[in-house]
mmCIF file of N, CA, C and O in Angstrom:
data_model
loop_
_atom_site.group_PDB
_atom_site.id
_atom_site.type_symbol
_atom_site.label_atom_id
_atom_site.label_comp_id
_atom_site.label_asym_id
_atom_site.label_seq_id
_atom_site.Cartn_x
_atom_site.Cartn_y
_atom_site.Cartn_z
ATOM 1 N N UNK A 1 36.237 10.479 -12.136
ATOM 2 C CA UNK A 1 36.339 9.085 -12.531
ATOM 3 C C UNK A 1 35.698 8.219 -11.453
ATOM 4 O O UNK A 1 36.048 8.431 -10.292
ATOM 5 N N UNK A 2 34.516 6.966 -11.782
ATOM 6 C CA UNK A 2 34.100 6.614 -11.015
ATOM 7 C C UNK A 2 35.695 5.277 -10.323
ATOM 8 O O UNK A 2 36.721 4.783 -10.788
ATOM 9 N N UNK A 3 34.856 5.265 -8.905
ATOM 10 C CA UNK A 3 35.798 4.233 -7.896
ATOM 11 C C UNK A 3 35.966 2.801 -8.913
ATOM 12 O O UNK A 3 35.161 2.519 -9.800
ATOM 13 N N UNK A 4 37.046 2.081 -8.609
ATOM 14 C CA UNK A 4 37.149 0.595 -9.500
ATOM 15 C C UNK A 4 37.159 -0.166 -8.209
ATOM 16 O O UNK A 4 37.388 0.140 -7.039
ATOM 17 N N UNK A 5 36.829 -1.267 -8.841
ATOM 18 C CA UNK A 5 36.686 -2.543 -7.878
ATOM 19 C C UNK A 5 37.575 -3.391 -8.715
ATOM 20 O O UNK A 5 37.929 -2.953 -9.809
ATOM 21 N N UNK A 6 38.073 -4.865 -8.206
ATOM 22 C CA UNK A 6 38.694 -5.968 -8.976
ATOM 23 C C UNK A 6 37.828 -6.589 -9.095
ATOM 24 O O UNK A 6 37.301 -7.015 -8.067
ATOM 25 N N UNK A 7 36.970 -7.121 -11.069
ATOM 26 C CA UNK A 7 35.951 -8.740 -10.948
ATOM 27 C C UNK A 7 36.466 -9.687 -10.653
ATOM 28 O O UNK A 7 37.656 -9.864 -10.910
ATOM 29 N N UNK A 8 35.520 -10.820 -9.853
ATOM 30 C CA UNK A 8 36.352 -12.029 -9.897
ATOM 31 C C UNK A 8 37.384 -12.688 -10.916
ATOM 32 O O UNK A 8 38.295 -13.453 -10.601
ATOM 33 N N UNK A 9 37.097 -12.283 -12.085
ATOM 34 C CA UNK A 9 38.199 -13.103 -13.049
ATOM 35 C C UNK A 9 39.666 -11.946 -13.064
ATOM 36 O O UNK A 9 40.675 -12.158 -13.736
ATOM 37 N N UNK A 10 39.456 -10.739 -12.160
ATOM 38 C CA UNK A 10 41.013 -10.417 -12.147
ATOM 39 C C UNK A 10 41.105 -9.084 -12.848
ATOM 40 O O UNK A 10 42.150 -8.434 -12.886
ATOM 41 N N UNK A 11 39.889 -8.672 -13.443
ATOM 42 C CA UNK A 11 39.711 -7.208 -14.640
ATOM 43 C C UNK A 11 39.236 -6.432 -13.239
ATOM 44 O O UNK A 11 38.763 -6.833 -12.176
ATOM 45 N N UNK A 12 39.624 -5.030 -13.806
ATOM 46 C CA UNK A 12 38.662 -3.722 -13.040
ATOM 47 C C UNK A 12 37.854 -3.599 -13.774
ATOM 48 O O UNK A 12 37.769 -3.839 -14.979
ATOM 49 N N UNK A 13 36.821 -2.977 -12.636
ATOM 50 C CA UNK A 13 35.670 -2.684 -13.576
ATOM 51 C C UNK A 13 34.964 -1.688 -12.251
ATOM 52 O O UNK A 13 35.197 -1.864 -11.055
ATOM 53 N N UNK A 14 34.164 -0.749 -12.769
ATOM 54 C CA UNK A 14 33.484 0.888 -12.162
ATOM 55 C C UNK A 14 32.916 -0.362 -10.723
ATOM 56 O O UNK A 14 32.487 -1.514 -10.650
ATOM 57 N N UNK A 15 33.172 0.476 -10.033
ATOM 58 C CA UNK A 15 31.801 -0.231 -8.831
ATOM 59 C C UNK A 15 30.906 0.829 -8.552
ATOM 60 O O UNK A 15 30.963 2.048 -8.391
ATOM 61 N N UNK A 16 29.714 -0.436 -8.554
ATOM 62 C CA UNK A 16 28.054 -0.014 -9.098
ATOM 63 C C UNK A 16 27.878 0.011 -7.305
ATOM 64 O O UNK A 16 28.215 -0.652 -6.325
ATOM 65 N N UNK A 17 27.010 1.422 -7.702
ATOM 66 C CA UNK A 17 26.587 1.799 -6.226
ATOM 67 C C UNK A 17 24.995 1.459 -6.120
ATOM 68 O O UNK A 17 24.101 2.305 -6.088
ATOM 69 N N UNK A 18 24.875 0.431 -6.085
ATOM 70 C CA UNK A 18 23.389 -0.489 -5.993
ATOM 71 C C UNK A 18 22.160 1.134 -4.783
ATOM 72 O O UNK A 18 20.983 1.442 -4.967
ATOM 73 N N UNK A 19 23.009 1.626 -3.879
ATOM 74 C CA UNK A 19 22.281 2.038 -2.967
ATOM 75 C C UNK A 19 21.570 3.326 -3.466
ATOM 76 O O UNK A 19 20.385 3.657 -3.500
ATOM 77 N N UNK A 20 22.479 3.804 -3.761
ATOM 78 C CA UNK A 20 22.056 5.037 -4.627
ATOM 79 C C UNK A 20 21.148 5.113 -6.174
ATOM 80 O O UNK A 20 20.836 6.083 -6.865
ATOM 81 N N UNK A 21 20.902 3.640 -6.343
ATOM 82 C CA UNK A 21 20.326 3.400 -7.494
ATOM 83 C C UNK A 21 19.021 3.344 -6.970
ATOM 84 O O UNK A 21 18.007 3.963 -7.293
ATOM 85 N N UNK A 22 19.186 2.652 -6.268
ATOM 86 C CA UNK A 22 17.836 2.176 -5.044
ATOM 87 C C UNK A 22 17.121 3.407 -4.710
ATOM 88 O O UNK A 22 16.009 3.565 -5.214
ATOM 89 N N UNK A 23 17.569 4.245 -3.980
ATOM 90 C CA UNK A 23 17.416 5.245 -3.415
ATOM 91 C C UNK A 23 16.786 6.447 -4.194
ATOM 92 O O UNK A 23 15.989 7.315 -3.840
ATOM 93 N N UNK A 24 17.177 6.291 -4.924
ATOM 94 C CA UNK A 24 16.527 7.479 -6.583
ATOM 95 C C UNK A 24 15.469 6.732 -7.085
ATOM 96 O O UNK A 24 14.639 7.465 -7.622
ATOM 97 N N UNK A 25 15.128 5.333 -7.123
ATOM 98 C CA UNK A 25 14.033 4.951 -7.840
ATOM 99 C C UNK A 25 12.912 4.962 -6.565
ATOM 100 O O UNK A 25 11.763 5.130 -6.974
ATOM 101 N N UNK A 26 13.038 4.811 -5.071
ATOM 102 C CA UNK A 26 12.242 5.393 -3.947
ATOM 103 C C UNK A 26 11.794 6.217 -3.923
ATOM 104 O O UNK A 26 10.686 6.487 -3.461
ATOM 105 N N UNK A 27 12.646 6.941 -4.490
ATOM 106 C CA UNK A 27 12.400 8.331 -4.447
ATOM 107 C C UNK A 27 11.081 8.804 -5.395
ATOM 108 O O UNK A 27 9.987 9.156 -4.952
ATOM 109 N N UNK A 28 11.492 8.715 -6.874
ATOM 110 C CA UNK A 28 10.482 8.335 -7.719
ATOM 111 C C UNK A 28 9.474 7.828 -7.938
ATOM 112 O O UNK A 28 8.712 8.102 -8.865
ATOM 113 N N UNK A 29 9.255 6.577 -6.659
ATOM 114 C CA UNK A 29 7.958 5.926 -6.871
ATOM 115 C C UNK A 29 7.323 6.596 -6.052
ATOM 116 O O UNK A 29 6.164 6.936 -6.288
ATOM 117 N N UNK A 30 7.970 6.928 -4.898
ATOM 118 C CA UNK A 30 7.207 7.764 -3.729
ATOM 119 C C UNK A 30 6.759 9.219 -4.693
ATOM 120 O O UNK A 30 5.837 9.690 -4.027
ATOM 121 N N UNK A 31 6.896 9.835 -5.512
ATOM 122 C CA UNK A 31 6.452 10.513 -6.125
ATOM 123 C C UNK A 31 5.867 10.213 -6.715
ATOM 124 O O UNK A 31 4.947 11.029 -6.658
ATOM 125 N N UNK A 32 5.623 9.480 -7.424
ATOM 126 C CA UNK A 32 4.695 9.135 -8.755
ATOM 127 C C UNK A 32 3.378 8.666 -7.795
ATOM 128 O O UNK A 32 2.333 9.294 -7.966
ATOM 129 N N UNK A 33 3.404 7.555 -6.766
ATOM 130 C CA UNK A 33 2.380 7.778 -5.857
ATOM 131 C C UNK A 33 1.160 8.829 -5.291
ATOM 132 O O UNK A 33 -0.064 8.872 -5.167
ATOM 133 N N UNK A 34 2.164 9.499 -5.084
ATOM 134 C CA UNK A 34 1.734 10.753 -3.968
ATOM 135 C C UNK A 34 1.003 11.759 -4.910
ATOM 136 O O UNK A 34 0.008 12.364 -4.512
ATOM 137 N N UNK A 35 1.652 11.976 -6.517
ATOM 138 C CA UNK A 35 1.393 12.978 -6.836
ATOM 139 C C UNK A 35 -0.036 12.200 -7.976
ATOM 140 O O UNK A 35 -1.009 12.908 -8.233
ATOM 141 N N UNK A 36 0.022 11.197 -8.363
ATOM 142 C CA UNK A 36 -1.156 10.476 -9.445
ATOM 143 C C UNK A 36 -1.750 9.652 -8.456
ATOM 144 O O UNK A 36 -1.330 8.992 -7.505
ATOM 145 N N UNK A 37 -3.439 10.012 -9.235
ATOM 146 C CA UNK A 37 -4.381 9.020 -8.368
ATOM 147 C C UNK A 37 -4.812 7.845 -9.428
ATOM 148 O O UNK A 37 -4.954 6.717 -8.958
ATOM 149 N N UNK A 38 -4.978 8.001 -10.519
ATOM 150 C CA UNK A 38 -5.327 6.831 -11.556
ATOM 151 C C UNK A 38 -4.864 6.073 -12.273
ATOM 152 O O UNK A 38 -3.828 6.447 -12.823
ATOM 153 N N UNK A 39 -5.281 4.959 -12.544
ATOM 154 C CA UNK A 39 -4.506 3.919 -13.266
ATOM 155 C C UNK A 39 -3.883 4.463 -14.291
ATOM 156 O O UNK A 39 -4.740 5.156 -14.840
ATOM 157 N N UNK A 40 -2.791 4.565 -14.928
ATOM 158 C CA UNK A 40 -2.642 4.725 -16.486
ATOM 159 C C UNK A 40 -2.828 4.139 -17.645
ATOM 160 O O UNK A 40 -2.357 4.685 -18.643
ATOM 161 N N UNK A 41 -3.385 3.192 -17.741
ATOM 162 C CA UNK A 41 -3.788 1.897 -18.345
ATOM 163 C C UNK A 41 -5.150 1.766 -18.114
ATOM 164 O O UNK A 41 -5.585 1.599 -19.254
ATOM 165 N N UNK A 42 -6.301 1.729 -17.194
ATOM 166 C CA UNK A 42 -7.954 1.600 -17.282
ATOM 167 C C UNK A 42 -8.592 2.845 -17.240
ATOM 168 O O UNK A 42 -9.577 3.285 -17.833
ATOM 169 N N UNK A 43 -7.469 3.540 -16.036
ATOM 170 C CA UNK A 43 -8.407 5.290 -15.789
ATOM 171 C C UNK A 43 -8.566 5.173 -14.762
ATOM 172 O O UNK A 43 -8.280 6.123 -14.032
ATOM 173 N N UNK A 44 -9.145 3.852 -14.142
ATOM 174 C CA UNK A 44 -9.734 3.925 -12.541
ATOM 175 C C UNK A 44 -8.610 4.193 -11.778
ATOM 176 O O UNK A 44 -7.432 4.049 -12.104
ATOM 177 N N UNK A 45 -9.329 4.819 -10.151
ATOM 178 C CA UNK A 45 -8.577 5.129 -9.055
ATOM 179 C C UNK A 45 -7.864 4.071 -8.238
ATOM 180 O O UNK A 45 -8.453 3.103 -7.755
ATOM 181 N N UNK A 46 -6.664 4.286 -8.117
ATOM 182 C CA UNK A 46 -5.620 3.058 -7.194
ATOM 183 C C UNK A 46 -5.529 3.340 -5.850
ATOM 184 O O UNK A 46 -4.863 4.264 -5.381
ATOM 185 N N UNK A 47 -6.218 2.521 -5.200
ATOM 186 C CA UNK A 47 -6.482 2.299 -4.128
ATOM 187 C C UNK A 47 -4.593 2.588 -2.984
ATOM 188 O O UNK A 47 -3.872 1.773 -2.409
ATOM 189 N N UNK A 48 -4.529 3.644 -3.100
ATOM 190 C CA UNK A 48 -2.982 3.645 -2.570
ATOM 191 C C UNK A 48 -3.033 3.037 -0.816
ATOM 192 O O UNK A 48 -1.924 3.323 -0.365
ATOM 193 N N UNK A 49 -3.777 2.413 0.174
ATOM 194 C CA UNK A 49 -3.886 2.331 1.162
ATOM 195 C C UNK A 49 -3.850 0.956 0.706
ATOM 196 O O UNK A 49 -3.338 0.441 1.699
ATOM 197 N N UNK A 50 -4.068 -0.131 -0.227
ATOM 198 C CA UNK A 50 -3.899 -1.457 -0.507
ATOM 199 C C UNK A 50 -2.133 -2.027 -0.466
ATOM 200 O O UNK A 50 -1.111 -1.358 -0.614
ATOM 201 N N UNK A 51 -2.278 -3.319 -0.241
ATOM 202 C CA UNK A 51 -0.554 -3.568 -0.179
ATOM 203 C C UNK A 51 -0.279 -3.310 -1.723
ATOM 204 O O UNK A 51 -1.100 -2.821 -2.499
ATOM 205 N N UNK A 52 0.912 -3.687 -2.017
ATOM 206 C CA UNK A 52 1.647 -3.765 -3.497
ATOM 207 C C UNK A 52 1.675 -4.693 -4.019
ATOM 208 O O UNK A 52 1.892 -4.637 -5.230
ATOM 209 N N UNK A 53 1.507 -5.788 -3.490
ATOM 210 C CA UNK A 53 1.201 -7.184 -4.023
ATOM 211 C C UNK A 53 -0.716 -7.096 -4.396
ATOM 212 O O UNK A 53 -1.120 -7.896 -5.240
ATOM 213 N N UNK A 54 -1.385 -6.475 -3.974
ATOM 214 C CA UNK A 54 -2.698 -6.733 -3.813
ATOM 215 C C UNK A 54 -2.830 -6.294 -5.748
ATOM 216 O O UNK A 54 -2.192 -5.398 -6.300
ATOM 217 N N UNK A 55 -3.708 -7.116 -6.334
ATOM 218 C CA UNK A 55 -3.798 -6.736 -7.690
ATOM 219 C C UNK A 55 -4.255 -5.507 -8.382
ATOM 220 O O UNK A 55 -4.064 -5.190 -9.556
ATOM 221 N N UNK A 56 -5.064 -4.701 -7.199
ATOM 222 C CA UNK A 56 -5.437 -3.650 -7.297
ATOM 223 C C UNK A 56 -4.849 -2.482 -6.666
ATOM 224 O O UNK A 56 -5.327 -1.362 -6.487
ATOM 225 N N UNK A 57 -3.697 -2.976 -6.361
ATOM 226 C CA UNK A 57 -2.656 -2.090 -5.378
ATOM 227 C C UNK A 57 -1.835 -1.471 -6.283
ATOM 228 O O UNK A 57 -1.652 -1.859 -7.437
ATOM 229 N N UNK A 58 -1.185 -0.215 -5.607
ATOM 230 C CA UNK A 58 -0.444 0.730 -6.928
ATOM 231 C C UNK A 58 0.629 -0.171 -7.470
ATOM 232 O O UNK A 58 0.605 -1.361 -7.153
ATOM 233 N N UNK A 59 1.304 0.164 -8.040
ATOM 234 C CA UNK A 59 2.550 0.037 -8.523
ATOM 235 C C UNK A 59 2.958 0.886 -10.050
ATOM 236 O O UNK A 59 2.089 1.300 -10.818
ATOM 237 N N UNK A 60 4.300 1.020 -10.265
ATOM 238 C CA UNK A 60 4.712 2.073 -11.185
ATOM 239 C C UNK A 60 5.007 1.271 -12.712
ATOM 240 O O UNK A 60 5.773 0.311 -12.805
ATOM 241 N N UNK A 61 4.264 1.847 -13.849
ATOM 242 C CA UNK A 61 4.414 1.182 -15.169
ATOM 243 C C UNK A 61 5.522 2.580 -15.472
ATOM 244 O O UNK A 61 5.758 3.579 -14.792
ATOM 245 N N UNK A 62 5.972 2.180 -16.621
ATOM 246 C CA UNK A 62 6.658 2.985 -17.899
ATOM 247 C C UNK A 62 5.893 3.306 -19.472
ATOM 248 O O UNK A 62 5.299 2.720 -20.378
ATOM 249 N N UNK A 63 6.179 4.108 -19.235
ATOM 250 C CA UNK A 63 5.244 4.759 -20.764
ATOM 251 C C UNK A 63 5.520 3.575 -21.518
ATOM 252 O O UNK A 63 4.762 2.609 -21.609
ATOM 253 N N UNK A 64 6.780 3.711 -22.119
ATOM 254 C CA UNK A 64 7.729 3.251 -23.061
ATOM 255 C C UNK A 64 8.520 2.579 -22.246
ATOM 256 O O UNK A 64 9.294 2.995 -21.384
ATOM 257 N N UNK A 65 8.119 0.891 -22.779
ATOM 258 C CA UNK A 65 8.767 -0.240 -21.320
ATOM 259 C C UNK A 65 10.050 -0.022 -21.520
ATOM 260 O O UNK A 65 10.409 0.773 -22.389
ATOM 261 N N UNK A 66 10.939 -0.700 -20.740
ATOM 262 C CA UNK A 66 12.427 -0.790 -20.468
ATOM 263 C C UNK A 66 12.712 -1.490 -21.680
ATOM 264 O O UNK A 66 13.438 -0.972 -22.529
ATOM 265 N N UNK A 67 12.241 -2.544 -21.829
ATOM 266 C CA UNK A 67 12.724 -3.315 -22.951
ATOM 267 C C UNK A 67 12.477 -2.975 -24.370
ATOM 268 O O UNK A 67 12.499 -3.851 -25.235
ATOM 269 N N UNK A 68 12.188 -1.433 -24.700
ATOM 270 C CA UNK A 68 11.826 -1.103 -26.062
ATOM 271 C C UNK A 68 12.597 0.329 -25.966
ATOM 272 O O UNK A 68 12.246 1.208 -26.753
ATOM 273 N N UNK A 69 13.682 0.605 -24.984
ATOM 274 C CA UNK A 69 14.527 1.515 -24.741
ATOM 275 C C UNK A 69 13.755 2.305 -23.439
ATOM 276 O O UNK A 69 14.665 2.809 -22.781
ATOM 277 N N UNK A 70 12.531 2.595 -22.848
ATOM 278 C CA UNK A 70 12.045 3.405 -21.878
ATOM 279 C C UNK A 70 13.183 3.277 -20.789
ATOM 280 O O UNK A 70 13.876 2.272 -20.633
ATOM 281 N N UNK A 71 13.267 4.399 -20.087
ATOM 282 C CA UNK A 71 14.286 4.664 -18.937
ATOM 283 C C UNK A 71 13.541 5.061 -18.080
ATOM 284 O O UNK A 71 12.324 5.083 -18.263
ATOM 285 N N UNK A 72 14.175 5.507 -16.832
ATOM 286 C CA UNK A 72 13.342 5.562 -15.301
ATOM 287 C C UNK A 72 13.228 6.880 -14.905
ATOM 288 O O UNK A 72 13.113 7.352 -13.774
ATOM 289 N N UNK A 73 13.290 7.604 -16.380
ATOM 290 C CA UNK A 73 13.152 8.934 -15.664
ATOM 291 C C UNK A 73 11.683 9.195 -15.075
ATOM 292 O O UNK A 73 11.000 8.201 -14.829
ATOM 293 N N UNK A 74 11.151 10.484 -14.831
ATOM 294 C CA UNK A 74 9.744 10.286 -13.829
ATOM 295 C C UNK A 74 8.767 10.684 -14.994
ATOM 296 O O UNK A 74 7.549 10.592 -14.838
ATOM 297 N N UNK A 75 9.305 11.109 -16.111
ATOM 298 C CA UNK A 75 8.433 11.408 -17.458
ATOM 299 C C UNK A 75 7.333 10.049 -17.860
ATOM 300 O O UNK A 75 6.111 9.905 -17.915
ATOM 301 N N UNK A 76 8.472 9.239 -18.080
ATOM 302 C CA UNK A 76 8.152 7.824 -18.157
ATOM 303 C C UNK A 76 7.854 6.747 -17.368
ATOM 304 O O UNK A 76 8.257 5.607 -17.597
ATOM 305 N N UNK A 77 7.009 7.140 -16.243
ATOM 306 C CA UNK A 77 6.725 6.439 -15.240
ATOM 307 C C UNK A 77 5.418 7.237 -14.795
ATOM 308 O O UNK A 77 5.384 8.466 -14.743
ATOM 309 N N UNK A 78 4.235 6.319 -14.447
ATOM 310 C CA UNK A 78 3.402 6.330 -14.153
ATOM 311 C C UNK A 78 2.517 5.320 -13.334
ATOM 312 O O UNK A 78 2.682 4.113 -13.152
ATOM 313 N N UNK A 79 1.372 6.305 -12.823
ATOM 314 C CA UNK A 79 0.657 4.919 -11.649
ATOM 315 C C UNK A 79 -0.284 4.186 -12.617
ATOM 316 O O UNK A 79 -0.996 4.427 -13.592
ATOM 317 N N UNK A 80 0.119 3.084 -11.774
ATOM 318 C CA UNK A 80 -0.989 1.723 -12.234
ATOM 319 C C UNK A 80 -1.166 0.713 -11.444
ATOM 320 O O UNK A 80 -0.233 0.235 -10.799
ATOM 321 N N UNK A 81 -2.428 0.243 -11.392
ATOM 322 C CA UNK A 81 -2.822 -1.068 -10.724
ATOM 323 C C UNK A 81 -2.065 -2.396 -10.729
ATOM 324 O O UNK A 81 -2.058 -2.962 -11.822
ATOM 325 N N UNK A 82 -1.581 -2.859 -9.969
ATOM 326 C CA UNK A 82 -0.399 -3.988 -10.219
ATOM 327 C C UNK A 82 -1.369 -4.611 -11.067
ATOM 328 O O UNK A 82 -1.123 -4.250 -12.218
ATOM 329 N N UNK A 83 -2.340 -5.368 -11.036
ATOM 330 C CA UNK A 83 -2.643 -5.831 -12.665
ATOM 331 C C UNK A 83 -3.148 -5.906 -13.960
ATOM 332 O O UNK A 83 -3.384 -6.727 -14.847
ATOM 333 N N UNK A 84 -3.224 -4.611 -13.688
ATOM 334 C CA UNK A 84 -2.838 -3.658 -15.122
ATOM 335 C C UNK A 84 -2.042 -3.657 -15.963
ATOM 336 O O UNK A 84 -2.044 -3.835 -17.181
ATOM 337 N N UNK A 85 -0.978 -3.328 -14.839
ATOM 338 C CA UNK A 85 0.365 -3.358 -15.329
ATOM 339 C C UNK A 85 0.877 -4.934 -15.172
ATOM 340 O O UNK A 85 2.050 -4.980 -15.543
ATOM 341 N N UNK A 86 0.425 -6.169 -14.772
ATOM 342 C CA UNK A 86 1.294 -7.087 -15.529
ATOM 343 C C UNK A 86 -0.066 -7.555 -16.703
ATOM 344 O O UNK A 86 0.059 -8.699 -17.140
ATOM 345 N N UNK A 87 -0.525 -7.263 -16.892
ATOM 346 C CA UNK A 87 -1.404 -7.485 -18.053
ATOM 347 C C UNK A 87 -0.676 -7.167 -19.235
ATOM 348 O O UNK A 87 -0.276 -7.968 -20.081
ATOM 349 N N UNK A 88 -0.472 -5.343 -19.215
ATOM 350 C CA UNK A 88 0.351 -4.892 -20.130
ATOM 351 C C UNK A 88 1.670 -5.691 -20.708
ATOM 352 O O UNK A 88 1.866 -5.980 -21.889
ATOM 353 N N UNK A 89 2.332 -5.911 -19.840
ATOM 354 C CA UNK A 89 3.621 -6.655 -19.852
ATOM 355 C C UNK A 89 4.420 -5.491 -20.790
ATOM 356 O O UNK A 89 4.178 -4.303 -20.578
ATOM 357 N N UNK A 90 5.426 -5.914 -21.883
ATOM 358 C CA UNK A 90 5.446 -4.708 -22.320
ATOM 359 C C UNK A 90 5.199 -4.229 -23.772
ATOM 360 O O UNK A 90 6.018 -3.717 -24.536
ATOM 361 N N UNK A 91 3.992 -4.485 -23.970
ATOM 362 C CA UNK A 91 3.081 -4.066 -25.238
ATOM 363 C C UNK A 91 2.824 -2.836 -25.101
ATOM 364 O O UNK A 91 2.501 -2.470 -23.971
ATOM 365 N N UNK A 92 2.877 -1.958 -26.056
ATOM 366 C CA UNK A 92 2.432 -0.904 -26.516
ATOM 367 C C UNK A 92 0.864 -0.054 -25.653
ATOM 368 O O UNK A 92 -0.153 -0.728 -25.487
ATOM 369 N N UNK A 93 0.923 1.414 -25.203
ATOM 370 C CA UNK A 93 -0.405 1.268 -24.137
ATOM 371 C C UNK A 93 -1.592 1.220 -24.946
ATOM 372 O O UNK A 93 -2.689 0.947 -24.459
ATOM 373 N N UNK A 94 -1.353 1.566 -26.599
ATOM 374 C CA UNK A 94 -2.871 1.488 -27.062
ATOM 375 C C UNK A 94 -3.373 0.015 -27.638
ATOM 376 O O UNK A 94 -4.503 -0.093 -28.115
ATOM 377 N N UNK A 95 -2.464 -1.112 -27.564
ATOM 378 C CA UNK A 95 -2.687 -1.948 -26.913
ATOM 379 C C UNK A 95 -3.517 -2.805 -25.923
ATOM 380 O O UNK A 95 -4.083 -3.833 -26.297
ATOM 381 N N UNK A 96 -3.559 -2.456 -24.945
ATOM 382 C CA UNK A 96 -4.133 -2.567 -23.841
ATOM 383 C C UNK A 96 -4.979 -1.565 -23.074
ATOM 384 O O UNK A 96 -5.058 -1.447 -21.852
ATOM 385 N N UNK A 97 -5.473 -1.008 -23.828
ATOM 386 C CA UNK A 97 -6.507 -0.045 -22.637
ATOM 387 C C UNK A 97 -7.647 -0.951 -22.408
ATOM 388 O O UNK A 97 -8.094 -1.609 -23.347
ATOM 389 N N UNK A 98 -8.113 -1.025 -21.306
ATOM 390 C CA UNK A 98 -8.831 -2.102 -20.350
ATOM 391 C C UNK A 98 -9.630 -1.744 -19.483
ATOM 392 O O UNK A 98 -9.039 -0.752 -19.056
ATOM 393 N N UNK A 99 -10.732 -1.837 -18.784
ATOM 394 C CA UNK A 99 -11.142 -2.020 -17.536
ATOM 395 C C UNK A 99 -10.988 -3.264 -16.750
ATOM 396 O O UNK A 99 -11.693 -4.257 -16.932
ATOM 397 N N UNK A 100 -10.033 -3.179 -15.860
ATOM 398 C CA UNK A 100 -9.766 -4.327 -15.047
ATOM 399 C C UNK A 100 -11.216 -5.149 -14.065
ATOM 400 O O UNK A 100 -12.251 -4.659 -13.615
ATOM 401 N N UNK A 101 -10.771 -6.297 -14.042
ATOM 402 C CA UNK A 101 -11.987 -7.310 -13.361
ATOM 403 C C UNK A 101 -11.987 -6.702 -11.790
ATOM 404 O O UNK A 101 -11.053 -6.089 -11.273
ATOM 405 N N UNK A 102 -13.177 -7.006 -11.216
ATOM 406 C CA UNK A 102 -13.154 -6.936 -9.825
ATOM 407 C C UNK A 102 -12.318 -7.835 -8.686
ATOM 408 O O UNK A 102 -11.919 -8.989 -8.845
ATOM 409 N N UNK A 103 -12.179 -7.108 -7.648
ATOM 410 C CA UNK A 103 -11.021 -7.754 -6.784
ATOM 411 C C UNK A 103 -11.813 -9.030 -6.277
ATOM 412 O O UNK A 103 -11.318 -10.057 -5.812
ATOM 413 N N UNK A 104 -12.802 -8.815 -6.420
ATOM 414 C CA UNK A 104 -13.688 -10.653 -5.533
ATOM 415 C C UNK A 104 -13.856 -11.783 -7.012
ATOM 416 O O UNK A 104 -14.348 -11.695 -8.137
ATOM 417 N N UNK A 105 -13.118 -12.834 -6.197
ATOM 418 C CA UNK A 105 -13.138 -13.776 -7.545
ATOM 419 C C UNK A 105 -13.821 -14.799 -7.187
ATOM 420 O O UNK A 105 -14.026 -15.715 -7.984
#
Protein backbone atom coordinates (compact mmCIF):
# COMPACT_ATOMS: atom_id res chain seq x y z
CA UNK A 1 0.00 0.00 0.00
CA UNK A 2 1.39 3.21 -1.09
CA UNK A 3 2.50 5.91 2.03
CA UNK A 4 -0.64 8.61 2.71
CA UNK A 5 -0.14 12.09 3.28
CA UNK A 6 -3.06 14.58 4.77
CA UNK A 7 -4.50 17.25 1.62
CA UNK A 8 -4.89 20.53 2.69
CA UNK A 9 -8.68 20.30 2.91
CA UNK A 10 -8.21 17.41 5.63
CA UNK A 11 -8.68 14.01 3.10
CA UNK A 12 -5.72 11.39 2.68
CA UNK A 13 -4.56 10.92 -0.27
CA UNK A 14 -1.24 8.41 -1.78
CA UNK A 15 1.89 10.72 -1.63
CA UNK A 16 3.32 11.25 -5.07
CA UNK A 17 6.97 10.63 -5.14
CA UNK A 18 7.74 13.53 -7.69
CA UNK A 19 11.61 12.20 -7.42
CA UNK A 20 11.31 8.99 -8.60
CA UNK A 21 9.08 10.13 -11.36
CA UNK A 22 11.78 12.47 -12.32
CA UNK A 23 14.36 10.12 -12.14
CA UNK A 24 12.82 7.36 -14.56
CA UNK A 25 11.96 9.94 -17.17
CA UNK A 26 16.14 10.95 -16.96
CA UNK A 27 16.64 8.02 -17.25
CA UNK A 28 14.70 7.55 -20.47
CA UNK A 29 15.67 10.59 -22.14
CA UNK A 30 19.25 9.86 -21.45
CA UNK A 31 18.47 6.80 -23.43
CA UNK A 32 16.53 7.77 -26.11
CA UNK A 33 19.49 10.32 -26.70
CA UNK A 34 22.36 8.17 -26.59
CA UNK A 35 20.83 5.38 -28.39
CA UNK A 36 18.87 7.59 -31.68
CA UNK A 37 20.65 9.94 -33.92
CA UNK A 38 17.62 11.34 -36.09
CA UNK A 39 14.86 13.44 -35.97
CA UNK A 40 11.63 11.42 -35.89
CA UNK A 41 9.60 13.83 -37.58
CA UNK A 42 12.15 15.29 -40.73
CA UNK A 43 14.84 12.32 -40.68
CA UNK A 44 17.67 14.76 -40.24
CA UNK A 45 20.53 14.31 -37.67
CA UNK A 46 20.15 16.12 -34.05
CA UNK A 47 22.84 17.83 -33.32
CA UNK A 48 23.13 16.23 -29.60
CA UNK A 49 26.21 18.66 -28.56
CA UNK A 50 23.54 21.77 -29.10
CA UNK A 51 21.69 23.13 -25.85
CA UNK A 52 17.91 21.95 -25.45
CA UNK A 53 16.50 25.12 -25.86
CA UNK A 54 18.47 25.59 -29.22
CA UNK A 55 15.67 24.79 -32.01
CA UNK A 56 17.73 22.35 -33.48
CA UNK A 57 18.70 20.80 -30.24
CA UNK A 58 17.41 17.26 -29.21
CA UNK A 59 14.57 16.84 -27.27
CA UNK A 60 12.10 13.75 -26.75
CA UNK A 61 8.58 13.59 -28.82
CA UNK A 62 5.94 10.68 -28.24
CA UNK A 63 4.72 8.55 -30.95
CA UNK A 64 1.23 8.82 -29.73
CA UNK A 65 1.08 12.34 -27.77
CA UNK A 66 0.07 12.30 -24.11
CA UNK A 67 -2.99 13.94 -24.83
CA UNK A 68 -4.49 11.22 -27.23
CA UNK A 69 -3.64 8.54 -24.41
CA UNK A 70 0.46 8.06 -25.39
CA UNK A 71 2.41 7.18 -22.12
CA UNK A 72 6.17 7.52 -21.31
CA UNK A 73 7.08 4.29 -21.88
CA UNK A 74 10.52 4.25 -24.12
CA UNK A 75 8.39 2.50 -27.05
CA UNK A 76 6.72 5.74 -27.38
CA UNK A 77 9.31 8.13 -27.18
CA UNK A 78 11.59 9.24 -29.59
CA UNK A 79 14.38 11.83 -30.74
CA UNK A 80 13.51 15.03 -32.24
CA UNK A 81 14.61 18.44 -32.96
CA UNK A 82 13.03 20.80 -30.39
CA UNK A 83 11.30 22.36 -33.38
CA UNK A 84 10.04 19.70 -34.85
CA UNK A 85 8.62 18.68 -32.15
CA UNK A 86 6.81 21.93 -31.17
CA UNK A 87 5.68 22.21 -34.70
CA UNK A 88 4.07 18.84 -34.30
CA UNK A 89 2.33 19.86 -31.17
CA UNK A 90 0.14 16.98 -30.85
CA UNK A 91 -1.11 16.11 -34.35
CA UNK A 92 -0.85 12.94 -35.73
CA UNK A 93 3.08 12.14 -37.27
CA UNK A 94 1.73 11.68 -40.83
CA UNK A 95 0.62 14.91 -40.36
CA UNK A 96 3.61 16.63 -40.15
CA UNK A 97 6.48 15.09 -41.85
CA UNK A 98 8.69 18.13 -42.69
CA UNK A 99 12.06 19.31 -43.41
CA UNK A 100 12.80 21.84 -40.88
CA UNK A 101 14.15 25.57 -41.84
CA UNK A 102 17.75 26.42 -41.24
CA UNK A 103 19.14 27.54 -37.88
CA UNK A 104 20.34 31.17 -39.44
CA UNK A 105 17.36 33.45 -39.69
Amino acid sequence: MPSMEFAPDGSLRPVSNKRDRSSSWNRKRDRIIRDQHYCFICGDIVDKDLPGNDPMGPSIDHLIPVSKGGTDDVENLYLAHLMCNKQRGNKDIDEVRYTPQSRVW
